Short mmCIF file of C-alpha atoms in Angstrom, two decimals:
data_model
loop_
_atom_site.label_atom_id
_atom_site.label_comp_id
_atom_site.label_asym_id
_atom_site.label_seq_id
_atom_site.Cartn_x
_atom_site.Cartn_y
_atom_site.Cartn_z
CA MET A 1 0.41 0.38 -0.17
CA LEU A 2 1.60 3.32 -1.17
CA GLY A 3 0.12 6.68 1.70
CA ILE A 4 0.77 9.10 -0.11
CA SER A 5 0.65 12.72 1.24
CA GLN A 6 0.16 16.15 -0.47
CA SER A 7 0.25 18.93 1.23
CA GLY A 8 -0.54 17.87 3.65
CA GLU A 9 -1.95 14.92 6.28
CA THR A 10 -5.07 14.01 5.99
CA ALA A 11 -6.73 11.58 9.34
CA ASP A 12 -7.93 9.48 6.81
CA THR A 13 -5.03 8.43 5.20
CA LEU A 14 -2.72 8.09 8.17
CA ALA A 15 -6.26 5.70 9.74
CA ALA A 16 -5.56 3.88 6.77
CA MET A 17 -2.38 3.82 6.38
CA ARG A 18 -3.08 2.13 10.03
CA LEU A 19 -5.40 -0.45 9.45
CA ALA A 20 -3.30 -1.42 6.48
CA ARG A 21 -0.45 -2.14 8.25
CA THR A 22 -2.59 -3.90 11.02
CA HIS A 23 -3.68 -6.50 8.46
CA GLY A 24 -0.05 -6.90 7.53
CA ALA A 25 0.08 -5.36 4.78
CA THR A 26 2.87 -3.26 3.80
CA VAL A 27 3.23 0.37 4.04
CA ILE A 28 5.16 2.52 1.80
CA ALA A 29 4.34 7.14 2.54
CA VAL A 30 4.96 9.02 -0.03
CA THR A 31 6.38 12.78 0.63
CA ASN A 32 7.61 15.71 1.14
CA ALA A 33 8.41 16.08 4.27
CA GLN A 34 11.21 13.66 6.50
CA ALA A 35 9.73 14.47 9.52
CA SER A 36 5.39 13.98 8.77
CA GLN A 37 3.62 11.55 10.41
CA ALA A 38 3.09 8.86 7.55
CA THR A 39 6.44 8.52 7.53
CA ARG A 40 6.08 7.48 11.91
CA ASP A 41 3.05 5.15 10.98
CA SER A 42 5.15 3.54 7.23
CA ASP A 43 7.12 0.29 7.06
CA GLY A 44 9.43 2.81 4.12
CA ALA A 45 9.42 5.79 2.33
CA LEU A 46 9.85 7.45 -0.90
CA PHE A 47 10.92 11.45 -0.14
CA THR A 48 10.38 13.91 -3.83
CA ARG A 49 12.54 15.73 -2.35
CA ALA A 50 10.41 19.12 -3.93
CA GLY A 51 11.54 22.28 -1.74
CA LEU A 52 10.05 23.67 0.59
CA GLU A 53 5.98 24.18 0.11
CA ILE A 54 5.74 27.60 0.65
CA GLY A 55 1.96 27.51 0.21
CA VAL A 56 -0.56 24.75 1.28
CA ALA A 57 -0.91 24.78 -2.54
CA ALA A 58 2.00 23.74 -3.51
CA THR A 59 2.12 22.30 -7.66
CA LYS A 60 5.41 20.88 -7.54
CA THR A 61 3.65 18.72 -5.29
CA PHE A 62 1.84 16.82 -7.62
CA VAL A 63 4.12 17.52 -10.54
CA ALA A 64 7.23 15.63 -8.23
CA GLN A 65 4.62 12.72 -6.58
CA VAL A 66 3.64 11.43 -10.72
CA VAL A 67 6.95 11.89 -10.77
CA LEU A 68 8.02 9.42 -8.29
CA LEU A 69 5.38 6.82 -8.71
CA TYR A 70 6.62 6.47 -12.92
CA GLU A 71 9.74 5.45 -11.40
CA LEU A 72 8.88 3.27 -9.22
CA ALA A 73 7.11 2.19 -11.79
CA LEU A 74 9.48 1.93 -14.25
CA ARG A 75 11.84 -0.19 -11.53
CA LEU A 76 9.19 -2.62 -10.32
CA ALA A 77 8.85 -3.77 -13.96
CA GLU A 78 11.90 -4.01 -14.31
CA VAL A 79 12.47 -5.98 -11.01
CA ARG A 80 9.54 -8.54 -12.24
CA GLY A 81 11.02 -8.62 -16.49
CA SER A 82 6.78 -7.07 -16.50
CA GLN A 83 8.41 -5.36 -19.77
CA PRO A 84 11.44 -5.44 -22.41
CA GLY A 85 14.56 -4.22 -21.14
CA ALA A 86 13.57 -1.37 -24.32
CA VAL A 87 10.97 -0.45 -23.59
CA LEU A 88 12.11 0.72 -20.46
CA ALA A 89 14.84 1.90 -21.78
CA ASP A 90 13.48 5.07 -23.95
CA LEU A 91 10.94 4.98 -20.82
CA GLN A 92 13.22 5.79 -19.07
CA TRP A 93 14.89 8.45 -21.32
CA ALA A 94 11.42 10.23 -21.39
CA LEU A 95 11.39 10.28 -17.52
CA ASP A 96 14.63 11.93 -17.89
CA GLU A 97 13.24 14.38 -20.82
CA LEU A 98 10.29 16.10 -18.25
CA PRO A 99 12.81 18.72 -16.93
CA GLU A 100 13.75 20.33 -20.36
CA LEU A 101 10.05 19.80 -21.76
CA ILE A 102 8.54 21.72 -18.89
CA ASP A 103 10.38 23.94 -19.15
CA GLN A 104 9.25 25.03 -22.70
CA VAL A 105 5.75 24.70 -21.37
CA LEU A 106 6.56 26.77 -19.02
CA ALA A 107 8.34 29.51 -21.81
CA SER A 108 5.78 28.47 -24.47
CA VAL A 109 2.42 29.30 -22.24
CA ASP A 110 2.87 31.17 -19.59
CA GLN A 111 1.59 34.23 -21.73
CA PRO A 112 -1.16 32.69 -23.47
CA ILE A 113 -2.41 31.35 -20.01
CA HIS A 114 -1.73 35.03 -18.20
CA GLU A 115 -4.24 36.89 -20.93
CA LEU A 116 -6.81 34.24 -20.25
CA ALA A 117 -7.38 34.37 -17.11
CA GLU A 118 -7.65 38.43 -17.38
CA ARG A 119 -10.23 38.14 -20.12
CA LEU A 120 -12.20 34.70 -17.97
CA ALA A 121 -11.10 36.12 -14.30
CA ARG A 122 -14.50 37.64 -13.32
CA SER A 123 -16.20 34.12 -14.46
CA SER A 124 -18.85 32.56 -11.27
CA PHE A 125 -17.82 28.99 -12.52
CA PHE A 126 -16.09 26.52 -14.23
CA LEU A 127 -15.93 22.98 -15.28
CA TYR A 128 -13.48 20.97 -16.24
CA LEU A 129 -13.44 18.12 -18.29
CA GLY A 130 -10.93 15.02 -19.13
CA ARG A 131 -11.17 11.08 -19.98
CA LEU A 132 -8.21 7.59 -19.23
CA SER A 133 -5.03 10.09 -17.81
CA GLY A 134 -6.98 13.71 -18.54
CA LEU A 135 -9.42 12.79 -15.87
CA PRO A 136 -6.46 13.43 -13.17
CA VAL A 137 -5.20 16.31 -14.66
CA ALA A 138 -8.28 17.73 -14.51
CA LEU A 139 -9.54 17.15 -10.89
CA GLU A 140 -6.16 18.20 -10.30
CA GLY A 141 -6.49 21.67 -12.19
CA ALA A 142 -9.77 22.17 -10.88
CA LEU A 143 -8.75 21.31 -7.17
CA LYS A 144 -5.93 24.40 -8.06
CA LEU A 145 -8.08 26.62 -8.50
CA LYS A 146 -10.75 26.55 -6.42
CA GLU A 147 -8.26 26.50 -3.97
CA ILE A 148 -6.48 30.30 -4.73
CA SER A 149 -9.24 31.66 -7.23
CA TYR A 150 -12.98 30.74 -4.87
CA VAL A 151 -14.43 30.41 -7.74
CA PRO A 152 -16.95 27.51 -7.40
CA THR A 153 -15.05 25.03 -9.81
CA ASP A 154 -16.25 20.97 -11.22
CA ALA A 155 -14.26 18.14 -12.56
CA TYR A 156 -16.08 15.14 -14.36
CA ALA A 157 -15.08 12.33 -16.41
CA ALA A 158 -16.29 13.29 -19.44
CA GLY A 159 -18.34 10.16 -20.60
CA GLU A 160 -20.21 11.49 -17.31
CA MET A 161 -21.12 14.70 -18.27
CA LYS A 162 -24.51 14.39 -19.43
CA HIS A 163 -25.23 12.86 -16.59
CA GLY A 164 -25.07 16.50 -15.02
CA PRO A 165 -22.60 18.77 -15.12
CA ILE A 166 -24.26 19.35 -18.72
CA ALA A 167 -27.28 21.51 -17.26
CA LEU A 168 -25.07 23.81 -16.07
CA LEU A 169 -23.61 24.97 -18.93
CA GLY A 170 -24.37 28.03 -20.49
CA PRO A 171 -22.79 31.22 -22.68
CA ASP A 172 -20.96 31.74 -19.20
CA THR A 173 -19.09 29.01 -18.29
CA PRO A 174 -15.65 28.05 -19.33
CA VAL A 175 -15.35 24.58 -19.90
CA VAL A 176 -11.23 23.31 -19.41
CA CYS A 177 -10.78 19.81 -21.20
CA VAL A 178 -7.56 17.78 -20.65
CA ALA A 179 -6.78 16.98 -24.72
CA THR A 180 -4.10 15.52 -24.18
CA ASP A 181 -4.65 10.99 -24.77
CA ARG A 182 -5.08 10.63 -28.81
CA ARG A 183 -6.40 7.32 -27.16
CA VAL A 184 -10.24 9.09 -26.58
CA MET A 185 -10.29 12.48 -28.88
CA PRO A 186 -12.93 11.08 -31.30
CA LYS A 187 -14.75 10.25 -28.24
CA LEU A 188 -13.78 13.65 -26.42
CA LEU A 189 -14.39 16.22 -30.11
CA SER A 190 -17.74 14.33 -29.45
CA ASN A 191 -18.37 15.78 -25.95
CA LEU A 192 -16.94 19.39 -26.70
CA SER A 193 -19.20 19.26 -29.89
CA GLU A 194 -22.46 19.36 -27.07
CA VAL A 195 -20.07 21.25 -24.27
CA ARG A 196 -20.92 24.26 -27.50
CA ALA A 197 -24.19 23.08 -28.66
CA ARG A 198 -25.12 24.87 -25.00
CA GLY A 199 -23.33 27.01 -25.61
CA ALA A 200 -20.07 27.20 -22.94
CA GLN A 201 -16.62 28.58 -24.47
CA VAL A 202 -13.03 25.67 -24.15
CA LEU A 203 -10.24 26.68 -23.50
CA ALA A 204 -8.38 23.10 -25.13
CA ILE A 205 -4.96 21.19 -23.62
CA ALA A 206 -3.76 19.51 -25.97
CA THR A 207 -0.73 17.34 -26.87
CA GLU A 208 1.07 19.60 -29.72
CA GLY A 209 -0.19 17.65 -34.23
CA CYS A 210 -4.08 17.90 -33.03
CA MET A 211 -5.57 19.84 -34.64
CA GLU A 212 -8.65 18.48 -35.16
CA ILE A 213 -9.69 19.84 -30.86
CA ALA A 214 -9.33 23.86 -32.66
CA GLU A 215 -12.93 23.37 -34.37
CA GLN A 216 -13.74 22.30 -30.84
CA ALA A 217 -12.47 25.44 -28.48
CA GLU A 218 -11.86 28.36 -28.81
CA HIS A 219 -8.75 28.48 -27.01
CA VAL A 220 -6.40 25.47 -27.24
CA ILE A 221 -3.00 26.20 -25.37
CA TYR A 222 -0.39 23.04 -27.11
CA ILE A 223 2.55 20.90 -25.07
CA PRO A 224 4.62 18.15 -26.14
CA ASP A 225 3.92 15.62 -27.28
CA THR A 226 5.71 12.83 -25.21
CA ASP A 227 5.14 9.41 -23.65
CA PRO A 228 0.91 9.24 -23.18
CA LEU A 229 1.56 8.10 -19.52
CA LEU A 230 4.12 11.42 -18.91
CA GLN A 231 1.62 13.95 -20.12
CA VAL A 232 -0.39 14.11 -17.20
CA VAL A 233 3.18 16.31 -16.03
CA LEU A 234 3.38 18.82 -18.98
CA GLY A 235 -0.95 18.47 -19.08
CA ILE A 236 -1.23 19.17 -15.37
CA VAL A 237 1.46 22.13 -15.50
CA PRO A 238 -0.29 24.98 -18.17
CA LEU A 239 -3.48 24.39 -15.64
CA GLN A 240 -1.52 25.50 -12.11
CA LEU A 241 -0.31 28.66 -14.07
CA PHE A 242 -4.30 29.42 -14.90
CA ALA A 243 -4.96 29.00 -11.25
CA TYR A 244 -2.29 31.62 -10.51
CA HIS A 245 -2.88 34.48 -13.09
CA LEU A 246 -7.02 33.82 -12.42
CA ALA A 247 -6.16 34.62 -8.58
CA ARG A 248 -3.54 37.23 -9.34
CA ALA A 249 -6.17 38.54 -11.61
CA ARG A 250 -8.88 38.81 -9.01
CA GLY A 251 -6.28 40.18 -6.68
CA LEU A 252 -5.56 37.09 -3.96
CA ASN A 253 -2.44 36.21 -2.41
CA VAL A 254 -2.33 32.64 -3.41
CA ASP A 255 0.54 32.12 -1.46
CA GLN A 256 -1.76 32.42 1.39
CA PRO A 257 -5.31 30.76 0.41
CA ARG A 258 -8.61 31.29 3.25
CA ASN A 259 -9.57 28.35 5.63
CA LEU A 260 -6.75 25.29 3.81
CA ALA A 261 -4.56 24.10 6.85
CA LYS A 262 -1.17 22.01 5.97
CA THR A 263 -2.76 19.31 8.41
CA VAL A 264 -5.73 18.20 8.59
CA THR A 265 -6.19 16.87 11.90
CA VAL A 266 -10.54 15.77 11.88
CA GLU A 267 -12.14 13.16 10.09
#
């Protein structure tokens, strides 16, 4: 069992870790804090070493955890022999290339994201959509937006959009779509056509070379192409920037969001 601590620890997570150990499970803590309670309630710890988290809604924590878990998966695949050595070497190369690709994303998308945030800063509700690996990116992007901008924000699996969220859509509703997984692109495009039919405007995060997304989105932010499982790391960066710039446009302190705590001790 992996106990993952992002920015803070919750009573529920720690309780689950302790319960797992009492039933004989080996518990590994994934944390950025070497003195955290999670390290004491686990059999071992993997440290992300992302540096001091100035704010509760630390963006680097999510990125570092995804990379660490990806690295762990590579090591397990190597030990178990579940993938050929050549495949693992290619995946490791893609992982090693990530810092350079993130720098490229920061350099290329910061200004357009800033402009979009300024334009949409007074929106009263945002809906985030994604499929497969795009869904956790959408969930993290929506979480950061609501945490530091205080704008009501929801995230849904795009395939479930018509079971509730579609009733909230209108001309004043920005819809942020994570469109980085080509395996589900036809279905995602169909979802976006439904969104636009309700008058909502679409902001899409897509992989370079995906031209068809522009037919269903008013704004497209492109990120470099890499291994599909690592697209989540590149895809979250524009959404974290979007939350940051939108909160700043609303005159808020992004490092001290209201009501958030590093450690949650109540269930």
